[in-house]
Short mmCIF file of C-alpha atoms and ligand atoms in Angstrom, two decimals:
data_model
loop_
_atom_site.label_atom_id
_atom_site.label_comp_id
_atom_site.label_asym_id
_atom_site.label_seq_id
_atom_site.Cartn_x
_atom_site.Cartn_y
_atom_site.Cartn_z
CA MET A 25 0.00 0.00 0.00
CA CYS A 26 1.57 3.34 -1.03
CA GLY A 27 0.60 6.94 -1.92
CA LYS A 28 -2.71 7.89 -0.28
CA GLU A 29 -3.27 4.70 1.58
CA ILE A 30 -6.43 2.89 0.57
CA ILE A 31 -7.73 0.38 3.07
CA ASP A 32 -9.73 -2.09 1.06
CA LEU A 33 -12.27 -3.91 3.22
CA ARG A 34 -14.68 -4.76 0.40
CA SER A 35 -13.80 -8.46 0.30
CA ASP A 36 -11.07 -11.02 0.87
CA THR A 37 -11.14 -11.53 -2.91
CA VAL A 38 -8.96 -8.42 -3.30
CA THR A 39 -5.96 -10.24 -1.80
CA LEU A 40 -2.91 -10.52 -4.04
CA PRO A 41 -0.69 -13.62 -4.40
CA THR A 42 2.25 -13.89 -2.02
CA GLU A 43 5.89 -13.93 -3.23
CA GLU A 44 5.94 -17.68 -2.58
CA MET A 45 2.90 -18.08 -4.83
CA LEU A 46 4.50 -16.00 -7.59
CA ASP A 47 7.64 -18.15 -7.38
CA ALA A 48 5.49 -21.29 -7.53
CA ILE A 49 3.73 -19.93 -10.64
CA ARG A 50 7.07 -19.18 -12.35
CA THR A 51 8.46 -22.64 -11.71
CA ALA A 52 5.31 -24.77 -12.06
CA GLU A 53 5.56 -27.93 -14.14
CA LEU A 54 2.86 -27.62 -16.80
CA GLY A 55 0.89 -29.76 -19.26
CA ASP A 56 -2.51 -29.78 -20.99
CA ASP A 57 -5.08 -30.23 -18.24
CA VAL A 58 -7.94 -30.99 -20.64
CA PHE A 59 -5.89 -34.12 -21.47
CA GLY A 60 -5.36 -34.62 -17.70
CA GLU A 61 -1.63 -33.96 -18.24
CA ASP A 62 -0.88 -30.98 -16.04
CA PRO A 63 1.13 -32.45 -13.14
CA THR A 64 0.65 -29.37 -10.95
CA VAL A 65 -3.14 -29.47 -11.34
CA ASN A 66 -3.12 -33.19 -10.62
CA ARG A 67 -1.07 -32.60 -7.49
CA LEU A 68 -3.41 -29.85 -6.24
CA GLU A 69 -6.53 -31.92 -6.91
CA LYS A 70 -5.07 -34.90 -5.02
CA LEU A 71 -4.03 -32.69 -2.11
CA ALA A 72 -7.43 -30.95 -1.93
CA ALA A 73 -9.34 -34.26 -1.99
CA GLU A 74 -7.14 -35.66 0.80
CA ARG A 75 -7.55 -32.49 2.87
CA MET A 76 -11.34 -32.81 2.62
CA GLY A 77 -11.41 -36.58 3.19
CA LYS A 78 -13.01 -37.31 -0.18
CA GLU A 79 -12.02 -39.36 -3.25
CA ALA A 80 -11.42 -36.70 -5.86
CA ALA A 81 -11.29 -32.99 -6.67
CA LEU A 82 -11.56 -30.73 -9.70
CA LEU A 83 -9.98 -27.32 -10.20
CA VAL A 84 -12.52 -24.84 -11.59
CA THR A 85 -12.34 -21.17 -12.47
CA SER A 86 -14.46 -19.67 -9.69
CA GLY A 87 -16.76 -20.33 -6.77
CA THR A 88 -19.75 -19.52 -8.95
CA GLN A 89 -18.65 -22.08 -11.53
CA ALA A 90 -18.10 -24.68 -8.80
CA ASN A 91 -21.60 -24.10 -7.44
CA LEU A 92 -23.19 -24.25 -10.89
CA ILE A 93 -21.37 -27.45 -11.85
CA SER A 94 -22.32 -29.11 -8.58
CA LEU A 95 -25.98 -28.10 -9.00
CA MET A 96 -25.94 -29.72 -12.45
CA SER A 97 -23.98 -32.78 -11.33
CA ASN A 98 -26.16 -33.51 -8.30
CA THR A 99 -29.55 -33.13 -10.01
CA LYS A 100 -31.61 -33.46 -13.16
CA ARG A 101 -33.26 -30.47 -14.87
CA GLY A 102 -36.68 -29.62 -13.46
CA GLU A 103 -35.87 -30.77 -9.93
CA LEU A 104 -36.06 -28.72 -6.75
CA VAL A 105 -33.10 -27.50 -4.67
CA ILE A 106 -33.49 -26.45 -1.04
CA LEU A 107 -31.14 -23.67 -0.03
CA GLU A 108 -30.78 -21.04 2.64
CA ALA A 109 -32.70 -17.87 1.78
CA GLU A 110 -29.64 -15.58 2.02
CA SER A 111 -27.26 -17.98 0.31
CA HIS A 112 -24.74 -16.87 -2.29
CA ILE A 113 -26.18 -19.31 -4.85
CA TYR A 114 -29.61 -17.70 -4.47
CA TRP A 115 -28.51 -14.05 -4.25
CA TYR A 116 -25.38 -13.53 -6.26
CA GLU A 117 -24.98 -16.11 -9.01
CA VAL A 118 -27.14 -14.44 -11.66
CA GLY A 119 -29.86 -17.08 -11.36
CA GLY A 120 -27.61 -19.68 -13.02
CA ILE A 121 -29.44 -22.27 -10.91
CA SER A 122 -32.53 -21.67 -13.08
CA MET A 123 -31.07 -20.14 -16.25
CA ILE A 124 -28.48 -22.84 -16.87
CA ALA A 125 -29.13 -25.74 -14.49
CA GLY A 126 -32.94 -25.61 -15.05
CA LEU A 127 -33.70 -26.07 -11.34
CA LEU A 128 -36.26 -24.58 -8.96
CA PRO A 129 -34.54 -22.95 -5.97
CA TRP A 130 -36.59 -23.34 -2.78
CA PRO A 131 -35.28 -20.81 -0.23
CA VAL A 132 -35.64 -21.60 3.48
CA LYS A 133 -35.04 -18.87 6.06
CA SER A 134 -32.65 -19.24 8.97
CA ARG A 135 -31.50 -17.01 11.80
CA LEU A 136 -27.71 -17.14 11.58
CA GLY A 137 -27.27 -19.11 8.37
CA ALA A 138 -27.81 -22.58 9.84
CA LEU A 139 -30.93 -24.23 8.46
CA ASP A 140 -33.33 -25.72 10.97
CA PRO A 141 -33.77 -29.45 10.16
CA GLU A 142 -37.52 -29.19 10.81
CA ASN A 143 -37.88 -26.37 8.29
CA VAL A 144 -35.90 -28.40 5.75
CA GLU A 145 -38.16 -31.37 6.37
CA THR A 146 -41.22 -29.16 5.81
CA ALA A 147 -39.73 -27.92 2.55
CA ILE A 148 -39.46 -31.53 1.33
CA ARG A 149 -43.13 -31.77 0.47
CA PRO A 150 -44.77 -35.17 0.00
CA GLN A 151 -44.83 -36.54 -3.53
CA ASN A 152 -47.63 -34.90 -5.46
CA ILE A 153 -48.31 -34.42 -9.17
CA HIS A 154 -48.02 -30.63 -8.73
CA PHE A 155 -44.56 -30.56 -7.15
CA PRO A 156 -41.10 -30.90 -8.66
CA LYS A 157 -38.92 -33.64 -7.23
CA PRO A 158 -36.63 -32.31 -4.47
CA SER A 159 -33.15 -33.69 -5.01
CA LEU A 160 -30.55 -31.50 -3.32
CA ILE A 161 -29.95 -29.42 -0.19
CA CYS A 162 -27.27 -26.71 -0.31
CA LEU A 163 -25.53 -25.31 2.76
CA GLU A 164 -23.09 -22.39 2.99
CA ASN A 165 -20.23 -22.28 5.52
CA THR A 166 -19.12 -19.73 6.53
CA HIS A 167 -22.28 -17.89 5.64
CA ASN A 168 -21.50 -14.72 3.72
CA ARG A 169 -24.70 -12.63 3.97
CA HIS A 170 -25.25 -13.66 7.59
CA GLY A 171 -21.88 -12.07 8.39
CA GLY A 172 -19.35 -14.92 8.12
CA THR A 173 -21.25 -17.08 10.60
CA ILE A 174 -20.19 -20.67 11.18
CA ILE A 175 -22.47 -23.65 10.65
CA THR A 176 -21.23 -26.23 13.16
CA SER A 177 -20.47 -29.85 12.37
CA ASP A 178 -23.48 -30.93 14.47
CA GLN A 179 -25.77 -28.56 12.56
CA ILE A 180 -24.54 -30.03 9.26
CA LYS A 181 -24.98 -33.55 10.61
CA ALA A 182 -28.61 -32.80 11.54
CA ILE A 183 -29.32 -31.65 7.97
CA SER A 184 -27.49 -34.65 6.53
CA GLU A 185 -29.80 -36.95 8.51
CA VAL A 186 -32.82 -35.26 6.92
CA ALA A 187 -31.18 -35.53 3.48
CA GLN A 188 -30.54 -39.24 3.99
CA THR A 189 -34.05 -39.92 5.28
CA TYR A 190 -35.57 -38.43 2.13
CA GLY A 191 -32.89 -39.56 -0.34
CA LEU A 192 -31.60 -36.06 -1.15
CA LYS A 193 -27.96 -35.12 -1.80
CA LEU A 194 -26.21 -32.62 0.48
CA TYR A 195 -23.81 -30.04 -0.98
CA LEU A 196 -21.71 -27.49 0.85
CA ASP A 197 -20.73 -24.11 -0.58
CA GLY A 198 -17.59 -23.96 1.50
CA ALA A 199 -16.11 -20.91 -0.20
CA ARG A 200 -14.66 -19.97 3.21
CA ILE A 201 -14.76 -23.37 4.95
CA PHE A 202 -11.18 -23.00 6.21
CA ASN A 203 -12.22 -19.83 8.06
CA ALA A 204 -14.84 -21.91 9.88
CA ALA A 205 -12.35 -24.70 10.68
CA VAL A 206 -9.68 -22.29 11.95
CA ALA A 207 -12.20 -20.33 14.05
CA LEU A 208 -13.44 -23.51 15.76
CA LYS A 209 -9.91 -25.02 15.85
CA ILE A 210 -11.11 -28.24 14.25
CA ASP A 211 -10.11 -30.28 11.21
CA VAL A 212 -12.06 -29.26 8.13
CA LYS A 213 -13.11 -32.92 7.73
CA GLU A 214 -15.41 -32.44 10.75
CA PHE A 215 -17.61 -30.44 8.36
CA THR A 216 -17.00 -32.30 5.11
CA LYS A 217 -17.68 -35.80 6.48
CA HIS A 218 -21.40 -35.00 6.63
CA VAL A 219 -21.83 -33.78 3.02
CA ASP A 220 -21.80 -35.61 -0.31
CA ASN A 221 -19.75 -32.96 -2.03
CA LEU A 222 -18.51 -29.40 -1.60
CA MET A 223 -16.44 -26.60 -2.99
CA PHE A 224 -13.94 -24.17 -1.47
CA CYS A 225 -12.33 -21.07 -2.94
CA LEU A 226 -8.61 -20.49 -3.36
CA SER A 227 -9.15 -16.89 -4.42
CA LYS A 228 -10.64 -15.49 -1.22
CA SER A 229 -8.80 -15.34 2.11
CA LEU A 230 -6.29 -17.96 0.90
CA CYS A 231 -4.92 -15.19 -1.40
CA CYS A 232 -4.67 -17.09 -4.70
CA PRO A 233 -5.35 -15.09 -7.86
CA VAL A 234 -7.88 -17.54 -9.38
CA GLY A 235 -9.70 -20.77 -8.72
CA SER A 236 -11.91 -22.98 -6.62
CA LEU A 237 -11.99 -26.71 -5.98
CA LEU A 238 -14.95 -28.99 -6.29
CA ILE A 239 -14.65 -32.11 -4.11
CA GLY A 240 -16.58 -35.37 -3.90
CA THR A 241 -16.66 -38.99 -5.02
CA GLY A 242 -14.69 -40.10 -8.10
CA GLU A 243 -17.96 -40.51 -9.99
CA PHE A 244 -19.21 -37.02 -9.05
CA ILE A 245 -15.93 -35.45 -10.13
CA GLU A 246 -15.86 -37.30 -13.48
CA LYS A 247 -19.37 -36.04 -14.24
CA SER A 248 -18.37 -32.56 -13.07
CA ARG A 249 -15.26 -32.59 -15.29
CA LYS A 250 -17.45 -33.05 -18.34
CA LEU A 251 -19.85 -30.32 -17.16
CA ARG A 252 -16.90 -27.96 -16.60
CA LYS A 253 -15.99 -28.54 -20.28
CA VAL A 254 -19.59 -27.77 -21.36
CA LEU A 255 -19.40 -24.49 -19.45
CA GLY A 256 -16.12 -23.54 -21.16
CA GLY A 257 -14.09 -24.16 -18.04
CA GLY A 258 -11.69 -26.76 -19.46
CA MET A 259 -8.29 -25.10 -19.03
CA ARG A 260 -4.99 -26.01 -20.66
CA GLN A 261 -1.78 -25.18 -18.72
CA ALA A 262 -3.84 -24.58 -15.58
CA GLY A 263 -0.82 -25.44 -13.43
CA ILE A 264 -0.15 -21.71 -13.20
CA ILE A 265 -3.44 -21.49 -11.27
CA ALA A 266 -2.86 -24.71 -9.33
CA ALA A 267 0.67 -23.85 -8.18
CA PRO A 268 -0.39 -21.03 -5.81
CA GLY A 269 -3.28 -23.26 -4.71
CA ILE A 270 -0.77 -25.79 -3.40
CA VAL A 271 1.06 -23.02 -1.53
CA ALA A 272 -2.30 -21.90 -0.10
CA LEU A 273 -3.19 -25.34 1.21
CA GLU A 274 0.27 -25.85 2.65
CA SER A 275 0.87 -22.49 4.27
CA MET A 276 -2.00 -19.99 4.18
CA ILE A 277 -4.59 -21.59 6.43
CA ASP A 278 -3.31 -21.02 9.96
CA ARG A 279 -2.88 -17.28 9.34
CA LEU A 280 -6.68 -16.88 8.94
CA GLU A 281 -6.77 -16.54 12.72
CA GLU A 282 -5.16 -13.12 12.29
CA ASP A 283 -8.01 -12.02 9.99
CA HIS A 284 -10.51 -13.19 12.58
CA ARG A 285 -8.74 -11.25 15.34
CA ASN A 286 -8.83 -8.10 13.22
CA ALA A 287 -12.50 -8.59 12.39
CA ARG A 288 -13.31 -8.88 16.09
CA ARG A 289 -11.24 -5.77 16.85
CA LEU A 290 -13.08 -3.89 14.10
CA ALA A 291 -16.49 -5.08 15.28
CA GLU A 292 -15.81 -4.18 18.90
CA GLY A 293 -14.66 -0.71 17.84
CA ILE A 294 -17.80 -0.22 15.75
CA ALA A 295 -19.99 -1.44 18.62
CA LYS A 296 -18.89 1.58 20.67
CA ILE A 297 -20.08 4.08 18.05
CA GLU A 298 -23.40 5.76 18.78
CA ARG A 299 -26.30 5.16 16.34
CA ILE A 300 -24.61 2.17 14.70
CA GLN A 301 -25.99 -1.30 15.38
CA ILE A 302 -23.81 -4.36 15.20
CA ASP A 303 -24.65 -7.91 16.25
CA LEU A 304 -21.40 -9.14 17.77
CA ARG A 305 -22.70 -12.73 17.88
CA ARG A 306 -22.41 -12.80 14.11
CA VAL A 307 -18.77 -11.75 14.05
CA GLN A 308 -17.30 -15.25 14.11
CA THR A 309 -14.72 -15.14 11.29
CA ASN A 310 -13.44 -12.41 8.93
CA ILE A 311 -16.70 -10.63 7.99
CA VAL A 312 -18.18 -7.65 9.85
CA CYS A 313 -21.66 -6.36 9.00
CA PHE A 314 -23.33 -3.39 10.66
CA ASP A 315 -26.51 -1.38 10.42
CA ILE A 316 -26.31 2.38 9.90
CA SER A 317 -30.03 3.17 9.76
CA GLY A 318 -29.63 5.17 13.02
CA LEU A 319 -27.51 7.69 11.10
CA GLY A 320 -30.41 8.52 8.79
CA ILE A 321 -28.39 8.08 5.57
CA ALA A 322 -28.42 5.32 2.99
CA ALA A 323 -25.63 2.75 3.01
CA ASP A 324 -24.54 3.90 -0.49
CA LEU A 325 -23.91 7.42 0.78
CA PHE A 326 -22.18 6.11 3.88
CA ILE A 327 -19.87 4.02 1.66
CA SER A 328 -19.00 7.02 -0.50
CA LYS A 329 -18.18 9.09 2.61
CA LEU A 330 -15.93 6.25 3.78
CA LYS A 331 -14.25 6.17 0.37
CA GLU A 332 -13.36 9.86 0.67
CA LYS A 333 -11.50 8.87 3.84
CA GLY A 334 -9.64 6.07 2.03
CA ILE A 335 -11.74 3.17 3.33
CA LEU A 336 -13.50 0.83 0.91
CA ALA A 337 -16.49 -1.27 1.96
CA LEU A 338 -19.61 -2.79 0.37
CA THR A 339 -23.31 -2.43 1.08
CA LEU A 340 -25.39 -5.48 2.01
CA ASP A 341 -28.70 -3.66 1.63
CA GLU A 342 -29.89 -0.07 1.94
CA ASN A 343 -28.99 0.10 5.63
CA LYS A 344 -26.23 -2.43 6.02
CA VAL A 345 -22.51 -2.23 5.37
CA ARG A 346 -20.06 -5.12 5.07
CA MET A 347 -16.34 -5.09 5.77
CA VAL A 348 -14.01 -8.07 5.36
CA THR A 349 -10.55 -8.50 6.89
CA HIS A 350 -7.81 -10.33 5.00
CA ARG A 351 -4.06 -10.58 4.48
CA GLY A 352 -2.72 -7.02 4.16
CA ILE A 353 -5.16 -5.61 6.71
CA GLU A 354 -3.30 -4.98 9.94
CA LYS A 355 -4.31 -3.64 13.34
CA GLU A 356 -3.50 -0.04 12.33
CA HIS A 357 -5.80 -0.31 9.28
CA VAL A 358 -8.59 -1.52 11.53
CA GLU A 359 -8.03 1.44 13.84
CA LYS A 360 -8.16 3.86 10.88
CA ALA A 361 -11.39 2.25 9.67
CA ILE A 362 -12.98 2.61 13.12
CA ALA A 363 -11.86 6.26 13.29
CA ALA A 364 -13.34 6.96 9.83
CA ILE A 365 -16.69 5.39 10.76
CA GLU A 366 -16.67 7.30 14.04
CA SER A 367 -16.05 10.60 12.29
CA ILE A 368 -18.91 10.06 9.79
CA ALA A 369 -21.19 9.06 12.65
CA SER A 370 -20.33 12.13 14.72
CA GLU A 371 -20.84 14.46 11.71
CA ARG A 372 -24.30 12.91 11.30
CA HIS A 373 -24.90 13.15 15.03
CA LEU A 374 -24.36 16.91 14.88
CA GLU A 375 -26.62 17.25 11.82
CA LEU A 376 -29.35 15.26 13.55
CA LYS A 377 -29.22 17.28 16.78
C1 LIG B 405 -20.22 -18.11 -0.04
C2 LIG B 405 -19.78 -17.83 -1.43
N1 LIG B 405 -19.98 -18.74 -2.39
C3 LIG B 405 -19.59 -18.55 -3.65
C4 LIG B 405 -18.94 -17.40 -4.02
C5 LIG B 405 -18.57 -17.21 -5.46
O1 LIG B 405 -17.20 -17.20 -5.68
P1 LIG B 405 -16.58 -16.47 -6.97
O2 LIG B 405 -16.61 -15.01 -6.68
O3 LIG B 405 -15.21 -17.06 -7.04
O4 LIG B 405 -17.43 -16.83 -8.13
C6 LIG B 405 -18.71 -16.40 -3.07
C7 LIG B 405 -18.04 -15.15 -3.44
O5 LIG B 405 -17.92 -14.22 -2.69
C8 LIG B 405 -19.15 -16.63 -1.74
O6 LIG B 405 -18.97 -15.70 -0.77
#
């Protein structure tokens, strides 16, 4: 960061590759991955599958592509998919679930991102000529729109029991699953053992430039490989993407704790500011969401005022702002962000008096 320092808290997707990743890219052994001949991709896929306790993995271009492929792989067109009402698949993936996969999304509300098994059971309506066949349940962990909340292993297990009872598949959008594992200090397999398949992103807090991994049985991955090709995601010398992914899995996971500490520091600072509401229970990983309706200005305007002070953030809705900590955000950046929010709030306080 140089010149007028910009503190970018919009997302952990803004992270840049580390020097070690750049070295790994420069020296990666490459081949044509559509022919299955890129040794670096093969190594990453094997490593990722082992890490998740599953048979096989597939490197894909993005989290959105991973989710779309898994929706298509796990279902047939015309079927019904149960997902959490604030989930990324439902909100932010351009309706690919319907437009491309031909599925009916069936949103179910939750309080902190964890679906209630009873509500899922209710959503699985009895067979009836009027209803599409339910075939898949999707979970998200950590849960982005709920503020980086963690869905515990027991909560996933409870949903997996419902899925098994009714013969549905269970998929996990684990874009930030390592954040959940690090926060709870447990092995990531504690989550993955309860789901049929999942994805995680390399390009978020793990700092890789590109890529996500889809993980599941050998059969699921073979089907998904073909679907990736249909969607134009077959890549040739993809080892340049896989090489930093290997570095990420080997050395970027433990440091997520630092991001969580900074998020907590940020949230606790914000909690002290008058007229701003923050639910500290939700601040469990690297995402901090807060409500500025007490300031009497729209979140868009609040964000632009923050930008003038060198702080970048995103809106969640017209009253809510989201900030995400990541590699490159240090304690002093957090303090500057709190000070900037405080100064906007006190300006508004004077105007409102
Ligand atoms: C929970 C979740 N799933 C999926 C995605 C999509 O990932 P990508 O931006 O790589 O398509 C995101 C992106 O922020 C996400 O937060």
